[in-house]
């Protein structure tokens, strides 16, 4: 049974930093590309960033490029999202997702497994 469990959300002031982590189990982790998505109240779930199975390729939404960094540790079956220079508009529930195959992707429909989400709130 595949499980993805996010941790690290919380409340932070604008301009601050926060790190999220996602622990994966029940899958051959390096065979899965991993993505981060977010959903604000009343909005669609949107792509934040993704990383290939080897960790050699990363992709980011324009809105977070240069501020957020995705990394993964295939020995520990974890993927992380480091968020810097946070803005109030980054407030959302953040989800970790796994996609079979090594290639990262920005489309949420291409992902097979999802975590339960973790709340990130950025105050102004």
PDB file of C-alpha atoms in Angstrom:
ATOM      1  CA  UNK A   1       0.000   0.000   0.000  1.00  0.00           C
ATOM      2  CA  UNK A   2       1.484   3.295  -1.091  1.00  0.00           C
ATOM      3  CA  UNK A   3       1.514   6.074   1.484  1.00  0.00           C
ATOM      4  CA  UNK A   4       2.710   9.646   1.183  1.00  0.00           C
ATOM      5  CA  UNK A   5       2.822  11.638   4.397  1.00  0.00           C
ATOM      6  CA  UNK A   6       3.598  15.354   4.421  1.00  0.00           C
ATOM      7  CA  UNK A   7       4.949  17.254   7.379  1.00  0.00           C
ATOM      8  CA  UNK A   8       6.342  20.676   8.173  1.00  0.00           C
ATOM      9  CA  UNK A   9       3.464  23.018   7.467  1.00  0.00           C
ATOM     10  CA  UNK A  10       2.615  25.913   9.729  1.00  0.00           C
ATOM     11  CA  UNK A  11       2.260  29.650  10.121  1.00  0.00           C
ATOM     12  CA  UNK A  12       5.008  32.003   8.954  1.00  0.00           C
ATOM     13  CA  UNK A  13       5.304  35.714   8.322  1.00  0.00           C
ATOM     14  CA  UNK A  14       5.684  37.089   4.842  1.00  0.00           C
ATOM     15  CA  UNK A  15       9.309  37.023   3.776  1.00  0.00           C
ATOM     16  CA  UNK A  16      10.036  34.031   5.960  1.00  0.00           C
ATOM     17  CA  UNK A  17      10.936  30.439   5.133  1.00  0.00           C
ATOM     18  CA  UNK A  18       9.388  27.054   5.704  1.00  0.00           C
ATOM     19  CA  UNK A  19      10.384  23.528   4.751  1.00  0.00           C
ATOM     20  CA  UNK A  20       7.996  20.704   3.914  1.00  0.00           C
ATOM     21  CA  UNK A  21       8.851  17.045   3.794  1.00  0.00           C
ATOM     22  CA  UNK A  22       7.057  14.042   2.332  1.00  0.00           C
ATOM     23  CA  UNK A  23       7.831  10.504   3.425  1.00  0.00           C
ATOM     24  CA  UNK A  24       6.935   7.754   0.969  1.00  0.00           C
ATOM     25  CA  UNK A  25       6.379   4.071   1.635  1.00  0.00           C
ATOM     26  CA  UNK A  26       5.076   1.088  -0.277  1.00  0.00           C
ATOM     27  CA  UNK A  27       6.745   1.950  -3.558  1.00  0.00           C
ATOM     28  CA  UNK A  28      10.114   1.752  -5.283  1.00  0.00           C
ATOM     29  CA  UNK A  29      10.812   5.380  -4.669  1.00  0.00           C
ATOM     30  CA  UNK A  30      13.401   6.105  -7.342  1.00  0.00           C
ATOM     31  CA  UNK A  31      10.976   4.784  -9.971  1.00  0.00           C
ATOM     32  CA  UNK A  32       8.609   7.627  -9.175  1.00  0.00           C
ATOM     33  CA  UNK A  33       8.740  11.251 -10.099  1.00  0.00           C
ATOM     34  CA  UNK A  34       7.468  13.395  -7.243  1.00  0.00           C
ATOM     35  CA  UNK A  35       5.525  16.596  -7.313  1.00  0.00           C
ATOM     36  CA  UNK A  36       4.266  19.282  -4.999  1.00  0.00           C
ATOM     37  CA  UNK A  37       0.891  20.893  -5.564  1.00  0.00           C
ATOM     38  CA  UNK A  38      -1.135  23.364  -3.552  1.00  0.00           C
ATOM     39  CA  UNK A  39      -4.743  24.331  -3.165  1.00  0.00           C
ATOM     40  CA  UNK A  40      -6.037  27.561  -1.718  1.00  0.00           C
ATOM     41  CA  UNK A  41      -9.658  27.900  -0.554  1.00  0.00           C
ATOM     42  CA  UNK A  42     -12.010  28.197  -3.501  1.00  0.00           C
ATOM     43  CA  UNK A  43      -9.279  27.538  -6.041  1.00  0.00           C
ATOM     44  CA  UNK A  44      -8.147  24.639  -8.167  1.00  0.00           C
ATOM     45  CA  UNK A  45      -5.218  22.530  -7.066  1.00  0.00           C
ATOM     46  CA  UNK A  46      -2.177  23.929  -8.829  1.00  0.00           C
ATOM     47  CA  UNK A  47       1.289  22.746  -9.689  1.00  0.00           C
ATOM     48  CA  UNK A  48       4.158  24.008  -7.552  1.00  0.00           C
ATOM     49  CA  UNK A  49       7.097  21.914  -8.674  1.00  0.00           C
ATOM     50  CA  UNK A  50       8.297  18.437  -9.519  1.00  0.00           C
ATOM     51  CA  UNK A  51      11.435  16.357  -9.493  1.00  0.00           C
ATOM     52  CA  UNK A  52      12.438  13.373 -11.598  1.00  0.00           C
ATOM     53  CA  UNK A  53      13.079   9.942 -10.150  1.00  0.00           C
ATOM     54  CA  UNK A  54      16.828  10.418 -10.087  1.00  0.00           C
ATOM     55  CA  UNK A  55      16.566  13.957  -8.807  1.00  0.00           C
ATOM     56  CA  UNK A  56      18.438  15.202 -11.850  1.00  0.00           C
ATOM     57  CA  UNK A  57      15.604  17.339 -13.196  1.00  0.00           C
ATOM     58  CA  UNK A  58      13.360  19.796 -11.440  1.00  0.00           C
ATOM     59  CA  UNK A  59      10.543  21.995 -12.700  1.00  0.00           C
ATOM     60  CA  UNK A  60       8.757  24.864 -11.037  1.00  0.00           C
ATOM     61  CA  UNK A  61       5.707  26.985 -11.532  1.00  0.00           C
ATOM     62  CA  UNK A  62       6.596  30.522 -12.547  1.00  0.00           C
ATOM     63  CA  UNK A  63       5.003  31.829  -9.370  1.00  0.00           C
ATOM     64  CA  UNK A  64       7.551  30.043  -7.160  1.00  0.00           C
ATOM     65  CA  UNK A  65      10.615  29.891  -9.385  1.00  0.00           C
ATOM     66  CA  UNK A  66      13.647  31.268  -7.599  1.00  0.00           C
ATOM     67  CA  UNK A  67      11.962  31.044  -4.192  1.00  0.00           C
ATOM     68  CA  UNK A  68      11.145  27.343  -3.797  1.00  0.00           C
ATOM     69  CA  UNK A  69      13.479  24.368  -4.134  1.00  0.00           C
ATOM     70  CA  UNK A  70      12.575  20.697  -4.432  1.00  0.00           C
ATOM     71  CA  UNK A  71      14.986  17.961  -3.481  1.00  0.00           C
ATOM     72  CA  UNK A  72      14.761  14.245  -2.798  1.00  0.00           C
ATOM     73  CA  UNK A  73      16.668  11.620  -0.870  1.00  0.00           C
ATOM     74  CA  UNK A  74      16.184   8.255  -2.549  1.00  0.00           C
ATOM     75  CA  UNK A  75      17.961   6.457   0.272  1.00  0.00           C
ATOM     76  CA  UNK A  76      15.435   7.824   2.781  1.00  0.00           C
ATOM     77  CA  UNK A  77      12.380   7.813   0.461  1.00  0.00           C
ATOM     78  CA  UNK A  78      11.708  11.467   1.108  1.00  0.00           C
ATOM     79  CA  UNK A  79      11.064  14.533  -0.999  1.00  0.00           C
ATOM     80  CA  UNK A  80      11.340  18.046   0.367  1.00  0.00           C
ATOM     81  CA  UNK A  81      10.123  21.491  -0.574  1.00  0.00           C
ATOM     82  CA  UNK A  82      12.113  24.428   0.771  1.00  0.00           C
ATOM     83  CA  UNK A  83      10.109  27.628   0.547  1.00  0.00           C
ATOM     84  CA  UNK A  84      11.843  30.980   0.919  1.00  0.00           C
ATOM     85  CA  UNK A  85      10.656  34.580   0.648  1.00  0.00           C
ATOM     86  CA  UNK A  86       7.118  33.429   1.296  1.00  0.00           C
ATOM     87  CA  UNK A  87       4.192  35.616   0.295  1.00  0.00           C
ATOM     88  CA  UNK A  88       0.597  35.686   1.586  1.00  0.00           C
ATOM     89  CA  UNK A  89      -0.513  34.294  -1.773  1.00  0.00           C
ATOM     90  CA  UNK A  90       1.488  31.140  -1.029  1.00  0.00           C
ATOM     91  CA  UNK A  91      -1.091  30.292   1.642  1.00  0.00           C
ATOM     92  CA  UNK A  92      -2.632  26.918   0.759  1.00  0.00           C
ATOM     93  CA  UNK A  93      -2.766  23.260   1.605  1.00  0.00           C
ATOM     94  CA  UNK A  94       0.342  21.693   0.101  1.00  0.00           C
ATOM     95  CA  UNK A  95       0.209  18.167  -1.288  1.00  0.00           C
ATOM     96  CA  UNK A  96       2.926  15.726  -2.175  1.00  0.00           C
ATOM     97  CA  UNK A  97       2.224  13.434  -5.144  1.00  0.00           C
ATOM     98  CA  UNK A  98       3.928  10.481  -6.790  1.00  0.00           C
ATOM     99  CA  UNK A  99       3.910   9.548 -10.456  1.00  0.00           C
ATOM    100  CA  UNK A 100       4.983   6.169 -11.833  1.00  0.00           C
ATOM    101  CA  UNK A 101       7.898   6.610 -14.167  1.00  0.00           C
ATOM    102  CA  UNK A 102      10.949   8.738 -13.703  1.00  0.00           C
ATOM    103  CA  UNK A 103       9.848  11.772 -15.690  1.00  0.00           C
ATOM    104  CA  UNK A 104       8.483  14.720 -13.741  1.00  0.00           C
ATOM    105  CA  UNK A 105       5.247  16.314 -14.853  1.00  0.00           C
ATOM    106  CA  UNK A 106       3.257  19.429 -14.092  1.00  0.00           C
ATOM    107  CA  UNK A 107      -0.235  18.029 -14.654  1.00  0.00           C
ATOM    108  CA  UNK A 108      -1.977  16.763 -11.536  1.00  0.00           C
ATOM    109  CA  UNK A 109      -3.944  14.169 -13.504  1.00  0.00           C
ATOM    110  CA  UNK A 110      -0.659  12.420 -14.312  1.00  0.00           C
ATOM    111  CA  UNK A 111       0.005  11.619 -10.657  1.00  0.00           C
ATOM    112  CA  UNK A 112      -1.007   8.303  -9.156  1.00  0.00           C
ATOM    113  CA  UNK A 113      -0.681   8.818  -5.416  1.00  0.00           C
ATOM    114  CA  UNK A 114      -1.324  11.753  -3.108  1.00  0.00           C
ATOM    115  CA  UNK A 115      -0.629  12.672   0.460  1.00  0.00           C
ATOM    116  CA  UNK A 116      -3.218  14.114   2.802  1.00  0.00           C
ATOM    117  CA  UNK A 117      -1.823  17.635   2.604  1.00  0.00           C
ATOM    118  CA  UNK A 118      -0.309  20.070   5.073  1.00  0.00           C
ATOM    119  CA  UNK A 119      -1.452  23.630   5.712  1.00  0.00           C
ATOM    120  CA  UNK A 120       0.879  26.534   5.021  1.00  0.00           C
ATOM    121  CA  UNK A 121      -0.293  29.965   6.133  1.00  0.00           C
ATOM    122  CA  UNK A 122       1.685  33.109   5.356  1.00  0.00           C
ATOM    123  CA  UNK A 123       0.658  36.199   7.277  1.00  0.00           C
ATOM    124  CA  UNK A 124       1.179  39.691   5.915  1.00  0.00           C
TER     125      UNK A 124
END
